[in-house]
mmCIF file of C-alpha atoms in Angstrom:
data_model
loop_
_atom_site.group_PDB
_atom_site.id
_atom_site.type_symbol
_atom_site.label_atom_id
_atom_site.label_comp_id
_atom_site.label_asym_id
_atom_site.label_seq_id
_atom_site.Cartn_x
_atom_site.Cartn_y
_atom_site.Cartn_z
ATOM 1 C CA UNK A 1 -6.035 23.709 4.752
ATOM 2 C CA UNK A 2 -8.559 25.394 2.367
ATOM 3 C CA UNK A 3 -6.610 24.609 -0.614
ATOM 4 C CA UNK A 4 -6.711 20.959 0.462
ATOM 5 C CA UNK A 5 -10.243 21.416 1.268
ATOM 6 C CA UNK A 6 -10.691 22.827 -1.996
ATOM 7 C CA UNK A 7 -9.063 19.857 -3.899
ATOM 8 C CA UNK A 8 -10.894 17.124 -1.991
ATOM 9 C CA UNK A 9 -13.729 18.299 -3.878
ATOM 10 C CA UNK A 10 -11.968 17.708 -7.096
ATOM 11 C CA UNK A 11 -13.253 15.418 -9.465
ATOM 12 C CA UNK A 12 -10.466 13.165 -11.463
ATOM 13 C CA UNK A 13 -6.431 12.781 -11.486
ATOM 14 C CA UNK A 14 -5.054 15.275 -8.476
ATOM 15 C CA UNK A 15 -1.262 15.196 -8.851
ATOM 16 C CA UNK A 16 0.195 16.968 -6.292
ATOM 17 C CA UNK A 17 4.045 14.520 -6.121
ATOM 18 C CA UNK A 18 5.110 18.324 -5.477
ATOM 19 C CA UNK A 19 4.302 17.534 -1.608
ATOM 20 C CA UNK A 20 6.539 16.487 0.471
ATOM 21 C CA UNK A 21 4.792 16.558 3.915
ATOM 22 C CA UNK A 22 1.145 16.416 4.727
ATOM 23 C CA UNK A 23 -0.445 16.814 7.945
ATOM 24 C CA UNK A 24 -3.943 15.258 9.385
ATOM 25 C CA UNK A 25 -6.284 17.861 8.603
ATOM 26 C CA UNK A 26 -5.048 18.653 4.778
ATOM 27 C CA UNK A 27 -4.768 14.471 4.236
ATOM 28 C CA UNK A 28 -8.975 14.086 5.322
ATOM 29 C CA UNK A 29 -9.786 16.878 2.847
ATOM 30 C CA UNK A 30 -7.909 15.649 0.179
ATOM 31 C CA UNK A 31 -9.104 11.996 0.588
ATOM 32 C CA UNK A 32 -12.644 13.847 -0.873
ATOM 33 C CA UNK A 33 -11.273 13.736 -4.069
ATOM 34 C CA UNK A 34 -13.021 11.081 -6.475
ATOM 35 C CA UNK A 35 -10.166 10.253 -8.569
ATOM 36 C CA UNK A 36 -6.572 9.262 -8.288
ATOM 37 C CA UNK A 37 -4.488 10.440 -5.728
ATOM 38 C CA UNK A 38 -0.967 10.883 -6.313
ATOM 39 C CA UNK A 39 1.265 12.474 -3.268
ATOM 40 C CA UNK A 40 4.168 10.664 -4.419
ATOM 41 C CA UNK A 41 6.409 13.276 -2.928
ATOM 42 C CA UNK A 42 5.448 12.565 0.356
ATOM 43 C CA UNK A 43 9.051 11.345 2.349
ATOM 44 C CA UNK A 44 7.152 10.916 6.093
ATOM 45 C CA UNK A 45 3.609 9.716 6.718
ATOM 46 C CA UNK A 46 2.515 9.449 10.526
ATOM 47 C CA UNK A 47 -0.772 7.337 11.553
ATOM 48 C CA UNK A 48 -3.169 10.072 12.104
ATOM 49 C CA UNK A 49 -2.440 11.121 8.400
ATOM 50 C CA UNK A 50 -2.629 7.952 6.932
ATOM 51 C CA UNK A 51 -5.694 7.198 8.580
ATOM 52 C CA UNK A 52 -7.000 10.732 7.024
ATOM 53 C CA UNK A 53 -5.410 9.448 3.577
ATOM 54 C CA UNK A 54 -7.451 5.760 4.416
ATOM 55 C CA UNK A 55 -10.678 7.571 3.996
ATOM 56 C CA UNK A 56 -9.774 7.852 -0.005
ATOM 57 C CA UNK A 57 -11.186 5.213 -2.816
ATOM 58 C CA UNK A 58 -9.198 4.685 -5.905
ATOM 59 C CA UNK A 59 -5.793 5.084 -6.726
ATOM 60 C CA UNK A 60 -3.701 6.839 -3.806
ATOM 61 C CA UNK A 61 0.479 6.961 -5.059
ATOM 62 C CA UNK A 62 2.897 7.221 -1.849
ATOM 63 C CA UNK A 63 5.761 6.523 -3.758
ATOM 64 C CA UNK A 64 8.206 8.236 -1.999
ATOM 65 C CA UNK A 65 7.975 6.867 1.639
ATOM 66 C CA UNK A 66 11.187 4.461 2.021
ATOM 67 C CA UNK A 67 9.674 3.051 5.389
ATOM 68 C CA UNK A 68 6.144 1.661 6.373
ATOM 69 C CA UNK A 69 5.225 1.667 10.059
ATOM 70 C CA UNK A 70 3.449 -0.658 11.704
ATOM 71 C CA UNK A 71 1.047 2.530 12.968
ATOM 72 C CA UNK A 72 0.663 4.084 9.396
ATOM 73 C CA UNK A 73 0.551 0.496 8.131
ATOM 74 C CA UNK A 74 -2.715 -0.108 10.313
ATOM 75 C CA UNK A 75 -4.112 2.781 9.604
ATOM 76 C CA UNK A 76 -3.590 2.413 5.240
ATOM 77 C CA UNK A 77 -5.374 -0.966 5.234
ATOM 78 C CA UNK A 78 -8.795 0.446 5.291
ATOM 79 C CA UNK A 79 -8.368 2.238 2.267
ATOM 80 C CA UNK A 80 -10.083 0.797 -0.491
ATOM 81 C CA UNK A 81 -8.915 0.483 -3.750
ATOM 82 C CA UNK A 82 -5.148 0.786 -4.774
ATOM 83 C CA UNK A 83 -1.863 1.951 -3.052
ATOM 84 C CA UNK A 84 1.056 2.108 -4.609
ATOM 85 C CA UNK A 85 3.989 2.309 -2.502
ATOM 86 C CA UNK A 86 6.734 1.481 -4.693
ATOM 87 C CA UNK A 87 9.724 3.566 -2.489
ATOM 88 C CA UNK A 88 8.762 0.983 0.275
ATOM 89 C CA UNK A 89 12.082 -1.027 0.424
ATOM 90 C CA UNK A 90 12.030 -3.421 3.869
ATOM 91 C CA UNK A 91 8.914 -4.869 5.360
ATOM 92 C CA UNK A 92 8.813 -6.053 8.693
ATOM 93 C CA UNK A 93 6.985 -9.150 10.264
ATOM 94 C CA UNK A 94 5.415 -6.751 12.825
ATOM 95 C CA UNK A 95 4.056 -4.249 9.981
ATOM 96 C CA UNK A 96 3.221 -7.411 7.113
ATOM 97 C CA UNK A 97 0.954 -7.888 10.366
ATOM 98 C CA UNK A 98 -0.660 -4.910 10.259
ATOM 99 C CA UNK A 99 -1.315 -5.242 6.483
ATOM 100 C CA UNK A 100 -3.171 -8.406 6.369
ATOM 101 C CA UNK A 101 -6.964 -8.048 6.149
ATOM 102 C CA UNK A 102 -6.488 -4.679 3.824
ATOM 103 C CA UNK A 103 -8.806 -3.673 1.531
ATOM 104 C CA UNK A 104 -6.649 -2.351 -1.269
ATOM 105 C CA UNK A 105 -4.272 -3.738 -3.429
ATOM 106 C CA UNK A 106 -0.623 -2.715 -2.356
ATOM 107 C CA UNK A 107 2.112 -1.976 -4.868
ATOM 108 C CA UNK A 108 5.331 -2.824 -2.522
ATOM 109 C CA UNK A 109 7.204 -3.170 -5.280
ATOM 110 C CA UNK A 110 10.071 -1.652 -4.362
ATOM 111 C CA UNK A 111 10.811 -4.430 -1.663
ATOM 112 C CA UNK A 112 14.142 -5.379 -1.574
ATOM 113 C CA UNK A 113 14.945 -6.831 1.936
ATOM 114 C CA UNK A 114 11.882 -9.018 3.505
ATOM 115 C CA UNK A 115 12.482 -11.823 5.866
ATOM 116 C CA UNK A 116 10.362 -14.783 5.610
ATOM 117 C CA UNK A 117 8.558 -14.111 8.878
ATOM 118 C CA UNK A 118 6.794 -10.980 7.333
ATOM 119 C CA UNK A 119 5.713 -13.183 3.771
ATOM 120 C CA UNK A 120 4.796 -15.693 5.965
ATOM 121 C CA UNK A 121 2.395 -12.792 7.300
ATOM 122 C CA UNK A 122 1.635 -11.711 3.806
ATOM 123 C CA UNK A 123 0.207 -15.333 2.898
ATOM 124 C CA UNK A 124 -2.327 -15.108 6.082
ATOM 125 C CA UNK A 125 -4.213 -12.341 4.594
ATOM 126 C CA UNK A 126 -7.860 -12.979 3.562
ATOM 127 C CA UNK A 127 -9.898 -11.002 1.708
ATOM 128 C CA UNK A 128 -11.886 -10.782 -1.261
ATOM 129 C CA UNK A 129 -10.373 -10.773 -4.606
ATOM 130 C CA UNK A 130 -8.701 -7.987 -5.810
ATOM 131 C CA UNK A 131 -6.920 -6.912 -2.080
ATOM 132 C CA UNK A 132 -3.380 -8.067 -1.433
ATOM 133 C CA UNK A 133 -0.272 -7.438 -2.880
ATOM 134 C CA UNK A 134 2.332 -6.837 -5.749
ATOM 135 C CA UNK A 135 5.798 -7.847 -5.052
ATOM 136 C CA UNK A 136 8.723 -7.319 -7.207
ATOM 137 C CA UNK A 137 9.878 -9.935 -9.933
ATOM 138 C CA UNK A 138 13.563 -8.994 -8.490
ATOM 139 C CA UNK A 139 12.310 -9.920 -4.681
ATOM 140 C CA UNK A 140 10.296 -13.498 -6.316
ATOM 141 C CA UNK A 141 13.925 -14.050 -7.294
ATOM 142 C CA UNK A 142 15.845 -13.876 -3.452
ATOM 143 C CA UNK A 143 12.770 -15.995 -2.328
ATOM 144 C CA UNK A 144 13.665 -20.104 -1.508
ATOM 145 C CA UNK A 145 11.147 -22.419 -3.136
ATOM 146 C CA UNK A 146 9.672 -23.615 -0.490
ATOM 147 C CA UNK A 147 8.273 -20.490 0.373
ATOM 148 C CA UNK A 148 7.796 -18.815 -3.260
ATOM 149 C CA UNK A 149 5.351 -21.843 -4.265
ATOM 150 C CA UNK A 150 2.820 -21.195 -1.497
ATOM 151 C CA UNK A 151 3.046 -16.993 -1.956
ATOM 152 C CA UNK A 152 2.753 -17.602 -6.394
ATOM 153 C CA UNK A 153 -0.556 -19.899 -5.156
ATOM 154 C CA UNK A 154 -1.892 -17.220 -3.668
ATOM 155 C CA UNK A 155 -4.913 -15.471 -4.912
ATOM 156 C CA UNK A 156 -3.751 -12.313 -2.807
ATOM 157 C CA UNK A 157 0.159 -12.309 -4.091
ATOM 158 C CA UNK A 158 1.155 -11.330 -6.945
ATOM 159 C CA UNK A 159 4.615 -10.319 -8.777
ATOM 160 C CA UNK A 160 5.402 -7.563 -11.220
ATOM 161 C CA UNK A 161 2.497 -6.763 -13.182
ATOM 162 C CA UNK A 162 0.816 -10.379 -13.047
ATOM 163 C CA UNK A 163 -2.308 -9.857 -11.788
ATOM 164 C CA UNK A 164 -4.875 -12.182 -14.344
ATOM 165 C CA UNK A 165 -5.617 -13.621 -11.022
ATOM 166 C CA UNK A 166 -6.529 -10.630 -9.169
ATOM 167 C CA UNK A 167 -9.971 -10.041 -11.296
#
């Protein structure tokens, strides 16, 4: 806990993917630090954490969590700036519901398996510019037309690495 106290006072890139578990108190201190955050060893992620984590601005890398609560998914959306969460590979309805109204962008790049309820869920979020989130060009490709015209009009969805809207 002093370590991570200790580090949130770091200024610039803190790359510590060595991590694989965090726990409430060490997540607060570390979301002190004024540059990017990358804990993209991190497997498991419960709310209280993530809610420490939220407290972060800039870049914060989760890459390695494979599943996204609804809890940890409520408590991530007021972090502000950019998540990437590329390990992320199903999305539920109930925890697309929990992301809308975030204030970062969200990498979920790594989606594979989403069912049209939860990008229905997606499309309801509001927010200013530059929140929402990038899906992968593989998962525009499983999506029907009738729902991949309203998500690509979105100013809050985005695929791959096209974001000229999200200025």
């Amino acid at each position: 806990e002093n370590v991570a106290e200790a580090l949130g006072a770091h200024i610039g890139v803190l790359d510590l993917d060595g991590l694989s578990t965090i726990n409430a108190a060490a997540a607060r201190n570390l979301a002190g630090n004024s540059g990017p955050l990358d804990l993209g060893g991190i497997q498991k992620l419960d709310a209280i954490a993530a809610d420490g984590l939220s407290r972060h601005r800039g870049l914060l890398c989760l890459n390695s969590l494979s599943e996204l609560s609804p809890e940890v998914a409520h408590a991530l959306k007021s972090h502000q700036g950019r998540i990437s969460l590329a390990g992320v590979t199903s999305l539920s309805a109930v925890t697309a519901s929990e992301l809308r109204g975030t204030k970062s962008l969200l990498e979920l790049t790594g989606l594979t398996s989403v069912d049209e309820e939860a990008l229905h869920e997606l499309l309801k979020h509001t927010g200013p510019l530059g929140t929402g989130f990038i899906l992968s060009t593989t998962l525009r490709d499983m999506i029907g037309p009738d729902l991949l015209v309203p998500l690509q009009a979105s100013k809050h969805i985005f695929f791959g690495n096209d974001l000229d809207n999200a200025e």
